[in-house]
Short mmCIF file of C-alpha atoms and ligand atoms in Angstrom, two decimals:
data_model
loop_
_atom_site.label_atom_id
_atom_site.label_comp_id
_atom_site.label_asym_id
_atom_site.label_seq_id
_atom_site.Cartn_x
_atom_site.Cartn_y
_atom_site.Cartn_z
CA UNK A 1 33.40 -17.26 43.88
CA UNK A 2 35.69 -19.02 41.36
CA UNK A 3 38.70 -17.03 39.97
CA UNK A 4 37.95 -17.54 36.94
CA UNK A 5 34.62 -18.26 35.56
CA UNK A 6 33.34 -18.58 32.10
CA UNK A 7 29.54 -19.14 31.22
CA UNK A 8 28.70 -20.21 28.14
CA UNK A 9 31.08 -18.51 25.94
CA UNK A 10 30.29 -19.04 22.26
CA UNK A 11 33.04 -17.95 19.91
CA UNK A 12 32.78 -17.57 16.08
CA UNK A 13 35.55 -16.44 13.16
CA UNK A 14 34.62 -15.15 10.26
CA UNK A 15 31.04 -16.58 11.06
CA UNK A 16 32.31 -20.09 11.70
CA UNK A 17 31.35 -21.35 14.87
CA UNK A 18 34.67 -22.33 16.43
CA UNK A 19 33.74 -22.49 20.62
CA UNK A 20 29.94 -23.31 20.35
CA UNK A 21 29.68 -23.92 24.76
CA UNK A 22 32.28 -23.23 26.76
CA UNK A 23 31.37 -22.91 30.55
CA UNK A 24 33.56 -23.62 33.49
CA UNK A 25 35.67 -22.19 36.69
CA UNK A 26 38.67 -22.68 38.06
CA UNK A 27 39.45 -21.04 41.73
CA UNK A 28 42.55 -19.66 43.28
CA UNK A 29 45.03 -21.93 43.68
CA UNK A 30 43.41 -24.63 41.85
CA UNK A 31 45.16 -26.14 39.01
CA UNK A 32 43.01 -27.37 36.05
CA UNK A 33 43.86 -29.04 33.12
CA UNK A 34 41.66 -28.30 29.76
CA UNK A 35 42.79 -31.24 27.38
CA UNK A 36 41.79 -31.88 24.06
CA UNK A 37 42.46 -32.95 20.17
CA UNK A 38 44.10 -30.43 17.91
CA UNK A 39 41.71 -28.14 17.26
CA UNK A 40 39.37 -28.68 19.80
CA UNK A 41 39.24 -24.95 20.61
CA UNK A 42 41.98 -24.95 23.55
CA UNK A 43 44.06 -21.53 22.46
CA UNK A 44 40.59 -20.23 21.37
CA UNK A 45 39.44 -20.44 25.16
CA UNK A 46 42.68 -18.69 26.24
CA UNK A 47 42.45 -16.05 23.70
CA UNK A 48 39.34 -15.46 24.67
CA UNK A 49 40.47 -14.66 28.33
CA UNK A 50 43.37 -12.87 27.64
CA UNK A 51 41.04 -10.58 25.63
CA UNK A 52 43.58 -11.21 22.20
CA UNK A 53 40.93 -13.12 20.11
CA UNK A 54 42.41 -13.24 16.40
CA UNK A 55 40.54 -10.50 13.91
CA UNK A 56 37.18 -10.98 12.75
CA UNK A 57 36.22 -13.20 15.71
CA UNK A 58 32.93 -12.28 17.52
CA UNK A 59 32.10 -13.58 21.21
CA UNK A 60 29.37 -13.89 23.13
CA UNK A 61 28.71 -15.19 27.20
CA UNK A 62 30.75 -14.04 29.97
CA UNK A 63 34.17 -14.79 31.39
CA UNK A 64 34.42 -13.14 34.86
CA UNK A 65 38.15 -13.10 36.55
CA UNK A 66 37.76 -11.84 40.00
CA UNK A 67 34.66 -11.41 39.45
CA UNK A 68 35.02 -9.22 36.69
CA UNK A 69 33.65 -9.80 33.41
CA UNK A 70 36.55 -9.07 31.04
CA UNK A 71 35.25 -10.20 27.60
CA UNK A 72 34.05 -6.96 26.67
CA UNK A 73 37.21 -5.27 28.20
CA UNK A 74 40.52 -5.19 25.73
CA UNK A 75 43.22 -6.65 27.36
CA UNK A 76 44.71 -3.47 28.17
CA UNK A 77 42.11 -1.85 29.39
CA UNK A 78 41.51 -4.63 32.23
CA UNK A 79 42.32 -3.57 36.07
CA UNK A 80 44.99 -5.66 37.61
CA UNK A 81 42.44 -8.08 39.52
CA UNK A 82 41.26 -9.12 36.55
CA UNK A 83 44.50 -9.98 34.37
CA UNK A 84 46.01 -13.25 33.48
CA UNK A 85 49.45 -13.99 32.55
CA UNK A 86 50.09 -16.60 30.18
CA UNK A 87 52.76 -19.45 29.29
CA UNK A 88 53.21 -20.47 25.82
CA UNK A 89 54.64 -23.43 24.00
CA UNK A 90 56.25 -21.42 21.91
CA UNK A 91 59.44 -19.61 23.92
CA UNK A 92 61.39 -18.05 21.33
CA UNK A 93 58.49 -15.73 19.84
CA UNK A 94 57.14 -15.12 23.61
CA UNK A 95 60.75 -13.67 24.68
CA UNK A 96 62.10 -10.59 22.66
CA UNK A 97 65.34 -12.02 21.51
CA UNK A 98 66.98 -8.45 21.66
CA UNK A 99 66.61 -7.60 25.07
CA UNK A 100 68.31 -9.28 27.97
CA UNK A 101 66.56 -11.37 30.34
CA UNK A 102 67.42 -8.86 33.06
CA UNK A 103 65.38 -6.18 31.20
CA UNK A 104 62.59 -8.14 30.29
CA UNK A 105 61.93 -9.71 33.89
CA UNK A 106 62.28 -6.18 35.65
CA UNK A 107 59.19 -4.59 33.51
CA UNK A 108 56.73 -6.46 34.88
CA UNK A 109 58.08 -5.71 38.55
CA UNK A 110 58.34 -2.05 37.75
CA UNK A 111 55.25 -1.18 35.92
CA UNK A 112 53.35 -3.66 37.21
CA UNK A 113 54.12 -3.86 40.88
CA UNK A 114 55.82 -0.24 41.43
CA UNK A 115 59.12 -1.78 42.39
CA UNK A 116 62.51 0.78 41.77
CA UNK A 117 65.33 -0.36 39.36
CA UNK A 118 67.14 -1.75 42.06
CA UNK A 119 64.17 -3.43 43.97
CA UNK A 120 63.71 -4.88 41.00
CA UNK A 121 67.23 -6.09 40.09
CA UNK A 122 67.51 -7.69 43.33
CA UNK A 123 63.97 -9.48 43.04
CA UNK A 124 65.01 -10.54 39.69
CA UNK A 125 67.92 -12.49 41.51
CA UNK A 126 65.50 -13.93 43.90
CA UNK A 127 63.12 -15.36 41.01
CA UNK A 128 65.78 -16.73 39.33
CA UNK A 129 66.84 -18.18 42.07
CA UNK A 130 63.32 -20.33 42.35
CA UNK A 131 63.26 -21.27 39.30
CA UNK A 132 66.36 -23.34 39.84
CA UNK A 133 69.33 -21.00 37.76
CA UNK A 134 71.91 -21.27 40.36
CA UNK A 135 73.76 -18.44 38.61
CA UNK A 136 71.49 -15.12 38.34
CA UNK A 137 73.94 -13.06 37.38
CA UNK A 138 75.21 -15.23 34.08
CA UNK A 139 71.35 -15.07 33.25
CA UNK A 140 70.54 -11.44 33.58
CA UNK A 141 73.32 -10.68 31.00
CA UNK A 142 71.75 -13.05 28.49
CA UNK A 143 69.54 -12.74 25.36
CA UNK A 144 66.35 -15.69 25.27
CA UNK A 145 68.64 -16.94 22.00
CA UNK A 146 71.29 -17.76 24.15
CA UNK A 147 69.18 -19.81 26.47
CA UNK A 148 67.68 -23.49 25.54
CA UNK A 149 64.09 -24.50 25.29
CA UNK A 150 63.81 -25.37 28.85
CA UNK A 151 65.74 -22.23 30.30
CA UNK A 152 63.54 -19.80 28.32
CA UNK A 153 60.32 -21.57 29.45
CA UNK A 154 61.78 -21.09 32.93
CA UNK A 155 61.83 -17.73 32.19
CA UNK A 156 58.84 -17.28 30.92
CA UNK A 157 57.27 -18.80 34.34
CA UNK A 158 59.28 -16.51 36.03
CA UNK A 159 57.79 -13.57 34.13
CA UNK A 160 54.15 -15.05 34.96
CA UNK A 161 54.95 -14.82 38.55
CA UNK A 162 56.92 -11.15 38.18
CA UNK A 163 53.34 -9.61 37.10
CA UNK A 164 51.34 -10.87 40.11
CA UNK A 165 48.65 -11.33 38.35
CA UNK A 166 46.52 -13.69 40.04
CA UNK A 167 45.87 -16.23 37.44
CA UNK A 168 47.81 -17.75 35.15
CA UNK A 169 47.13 -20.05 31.90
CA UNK A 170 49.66 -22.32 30.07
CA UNK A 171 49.31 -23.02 27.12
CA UNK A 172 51.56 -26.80 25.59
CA UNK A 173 54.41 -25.51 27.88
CA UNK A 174 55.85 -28.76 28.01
CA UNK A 175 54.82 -29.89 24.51
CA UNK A 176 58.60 -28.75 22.71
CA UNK A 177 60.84 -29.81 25.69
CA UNK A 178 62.15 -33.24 26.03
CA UNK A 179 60.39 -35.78 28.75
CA UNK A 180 63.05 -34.73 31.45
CA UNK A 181 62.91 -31.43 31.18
CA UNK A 182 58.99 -31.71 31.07
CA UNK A 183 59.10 -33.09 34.44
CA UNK A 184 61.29 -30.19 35.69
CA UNK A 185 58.85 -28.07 34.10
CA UNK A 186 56.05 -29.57 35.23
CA UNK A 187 57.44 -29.84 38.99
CA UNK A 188 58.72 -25.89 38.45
CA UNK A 189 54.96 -25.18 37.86
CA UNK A 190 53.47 -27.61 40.74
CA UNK A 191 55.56 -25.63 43.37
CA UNK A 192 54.86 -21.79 42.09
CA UNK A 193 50.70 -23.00 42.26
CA UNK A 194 51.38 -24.56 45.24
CA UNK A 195 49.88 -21.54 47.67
CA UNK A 196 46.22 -22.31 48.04
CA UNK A 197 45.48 -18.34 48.29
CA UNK A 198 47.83 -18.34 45.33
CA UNK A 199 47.23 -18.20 41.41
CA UNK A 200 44.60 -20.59 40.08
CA UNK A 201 45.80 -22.26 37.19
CA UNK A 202 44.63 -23.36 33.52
CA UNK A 203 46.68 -25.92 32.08
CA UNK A 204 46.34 -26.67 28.36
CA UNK A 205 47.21 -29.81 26.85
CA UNK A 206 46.48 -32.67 25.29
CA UNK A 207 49.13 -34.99 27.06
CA UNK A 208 47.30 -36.97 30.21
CA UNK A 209 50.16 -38.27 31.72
CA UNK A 210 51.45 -34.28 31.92
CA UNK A 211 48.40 -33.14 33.55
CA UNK A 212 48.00 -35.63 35.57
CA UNK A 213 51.22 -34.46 37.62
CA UNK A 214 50.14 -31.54 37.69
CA UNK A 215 46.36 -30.92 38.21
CA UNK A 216 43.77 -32.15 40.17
CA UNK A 217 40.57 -31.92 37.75
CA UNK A 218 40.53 -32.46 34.16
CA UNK A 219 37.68 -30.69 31.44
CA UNK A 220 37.78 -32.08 28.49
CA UNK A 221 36.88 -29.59 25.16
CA UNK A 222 35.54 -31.44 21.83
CA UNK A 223 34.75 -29.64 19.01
CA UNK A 224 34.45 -26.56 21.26
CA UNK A 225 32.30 -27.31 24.10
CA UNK A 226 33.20 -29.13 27.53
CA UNK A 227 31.69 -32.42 27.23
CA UNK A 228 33.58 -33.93 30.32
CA UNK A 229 34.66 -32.33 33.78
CA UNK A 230 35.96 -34.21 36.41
CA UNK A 231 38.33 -35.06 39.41
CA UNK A 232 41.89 -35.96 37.55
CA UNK A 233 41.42 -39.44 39.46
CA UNK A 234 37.73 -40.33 37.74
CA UNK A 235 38.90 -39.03 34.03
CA UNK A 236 42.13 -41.44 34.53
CA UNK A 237 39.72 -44.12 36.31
CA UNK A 238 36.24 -43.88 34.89
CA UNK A 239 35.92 -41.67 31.73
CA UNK A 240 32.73 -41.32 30.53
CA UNK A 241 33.13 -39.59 26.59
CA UNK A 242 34.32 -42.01 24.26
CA UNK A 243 36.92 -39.21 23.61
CA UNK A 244 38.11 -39.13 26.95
CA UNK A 245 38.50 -42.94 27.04
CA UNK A 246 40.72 -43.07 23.95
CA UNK A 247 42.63 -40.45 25.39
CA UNK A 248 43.24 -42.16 28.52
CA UNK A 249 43.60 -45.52 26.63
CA UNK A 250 46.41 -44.54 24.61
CA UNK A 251 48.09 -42.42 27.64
CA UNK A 252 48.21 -45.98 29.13
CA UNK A 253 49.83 -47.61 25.63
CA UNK A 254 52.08 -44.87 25.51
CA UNK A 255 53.36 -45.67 29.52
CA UNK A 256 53.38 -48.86 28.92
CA UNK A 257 55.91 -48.32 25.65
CA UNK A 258 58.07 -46.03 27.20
CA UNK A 259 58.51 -48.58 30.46
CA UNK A 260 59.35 -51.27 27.56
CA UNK A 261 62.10 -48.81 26.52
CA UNK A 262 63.58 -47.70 29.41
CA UNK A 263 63.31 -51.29 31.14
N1 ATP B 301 43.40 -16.94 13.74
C1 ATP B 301 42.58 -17.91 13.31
N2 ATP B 301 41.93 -17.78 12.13
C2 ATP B 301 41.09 -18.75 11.66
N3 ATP B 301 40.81 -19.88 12.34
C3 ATP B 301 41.44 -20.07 13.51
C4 ATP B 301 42.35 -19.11 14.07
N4 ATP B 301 42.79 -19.56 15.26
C5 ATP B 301 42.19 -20.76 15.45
N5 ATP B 301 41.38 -21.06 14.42
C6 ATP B 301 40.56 -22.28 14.27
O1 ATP B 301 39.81 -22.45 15.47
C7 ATP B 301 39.72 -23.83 15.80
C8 ATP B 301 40.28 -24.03 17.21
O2 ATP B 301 41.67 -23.71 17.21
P1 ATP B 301 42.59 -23.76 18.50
O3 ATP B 301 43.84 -23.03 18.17
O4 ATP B 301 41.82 -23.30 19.67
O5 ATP B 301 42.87 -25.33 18.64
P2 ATP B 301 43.66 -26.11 19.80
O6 ATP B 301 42.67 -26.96 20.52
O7 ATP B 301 44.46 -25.15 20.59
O8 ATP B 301 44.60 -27.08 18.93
P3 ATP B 301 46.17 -27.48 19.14
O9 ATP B 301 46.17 -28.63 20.14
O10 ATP B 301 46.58 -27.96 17.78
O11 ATP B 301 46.93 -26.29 19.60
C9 ATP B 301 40.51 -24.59 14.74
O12 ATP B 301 39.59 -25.08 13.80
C10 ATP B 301 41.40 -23.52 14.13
O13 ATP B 301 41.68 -23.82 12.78
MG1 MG B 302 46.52 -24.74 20.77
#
């Protein structure tokens, strides 16, 4: 049974139908990417796992993690087989910038995995140390302002892996980093999914050359429904939506342009 699994979820706001057919699974330690236009309905599919649709939004289908179907469940009120930890684009409002990354990467591990203050601490050290800070220390004494873009989306990751929880979505995490510290990014995520038995992985985006790093199928989400699902190889090699042939068309300009540049 897939991880995750989501049949048919139909989504509207305010009685606007924003995800009209959503259906599709993604199993552990599988990464998938769900690529798209702005405002296809990506975030909305995300929301809708997490359980934090916006006000006034109603839902209908089923979205099973673990085999659990969550979308009647509130967020909180999920067990821990069942909960998803996400990675957003945007690091400075998904970090409190009053607390010191220390604090904030020991809650999970004590609340959510039962770990003591000082199990914690020294785990802390240990993440840190994976996601490539070379000092621990220096970091656990600093506040997310004091960090750049790249170092707080580090974090962030870190904190995705410090609850356990056994999937994990990302949302643009590249999207507001520049191209070499996407690729660090990018690699950062590629080794923490690398554990078949490990978190699956939902990887929103609409950059194909970024996904293609990183995933090994593709969906593709138009106006909100799937129209294409694939291996990453035949949505690079043969698309079939016209959509999905622009997109890799002008992921090819766009390679093409920057090997121009850097030539
Ligand atoms: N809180 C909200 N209230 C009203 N409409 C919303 C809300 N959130 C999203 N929408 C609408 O739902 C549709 C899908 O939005 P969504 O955020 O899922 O797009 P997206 O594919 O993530 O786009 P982007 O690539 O720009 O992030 C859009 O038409 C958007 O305007
Ligand atoms: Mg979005």
């Amino acid at each position: 049974m897939g991880n995750l699994t989501i049949d048919n979820l139909r989504v509207t706001l305010n009685n606007r139908q924003m995800l009209e057919s959503v259906s599709l699974s993604v199993c552990h330690g599988e990464r998938v990417a769900l690529l798209g236009r702005s405002g296809s309905g990506k975030s909305l599919t995300a929301r809708a796992v997490l359980g934090l649709l916006p006000a006034g939004a109603k839902a209908s289908g089923t979205i099973r993690l673990g085999g659990i179907d969550v979308l009647p469940m509130p967020a909180l009120a999920r067990p821990a087989t069942a909960r998803v930890a996400m990675v957003m684009q945007d690091t400075s409002s998904a970090l409190n910038p009053l607390a010191t990354i220390g604090y904030q990467l020991r809650q999970p591990l004590q609340h959510c995995r039962g770990l003591s203050p000082r199990q914690a601490a020294s785990e802390v050290a240990d993440l840190l140390l994976k996601m490539g800070f070379t000092a621990p220390h220096d970091i656990v004494n600093r506040y997310p302002p004091e960090l750049s873009g790249g170092q707080r989306q580090r974090i962030c990751i870190a904190m995705a892996l410090a609850s356990n929880a056994p999937f994990i979505i990302a949302d643009e995490p590249t999207t507001a980093l520049d191209v070499v510290t996407q690729a660090q990014i990018l690699k950062l995520l590629r080794s923490v999914t690398a554990d078949p038995a490990g978190p699956g992985l939902l990887f929103i985006t609409h950059d194909l050359h970024a996904a293609s790093h990183l995933c090994d199928r593709a969906l593709i989400i138009e106006n909100g429904c799937i129209v294409e699902e694939g291996a990453m190889s035949q949505i690079l090699h043969a698309p079939r939506q016209i959509y999905t042939q622009n997109l890799v068309g002008s992921a090819h300009h766009c390679v093409v342009a920057c090997e121009k540049v850097f030539a």
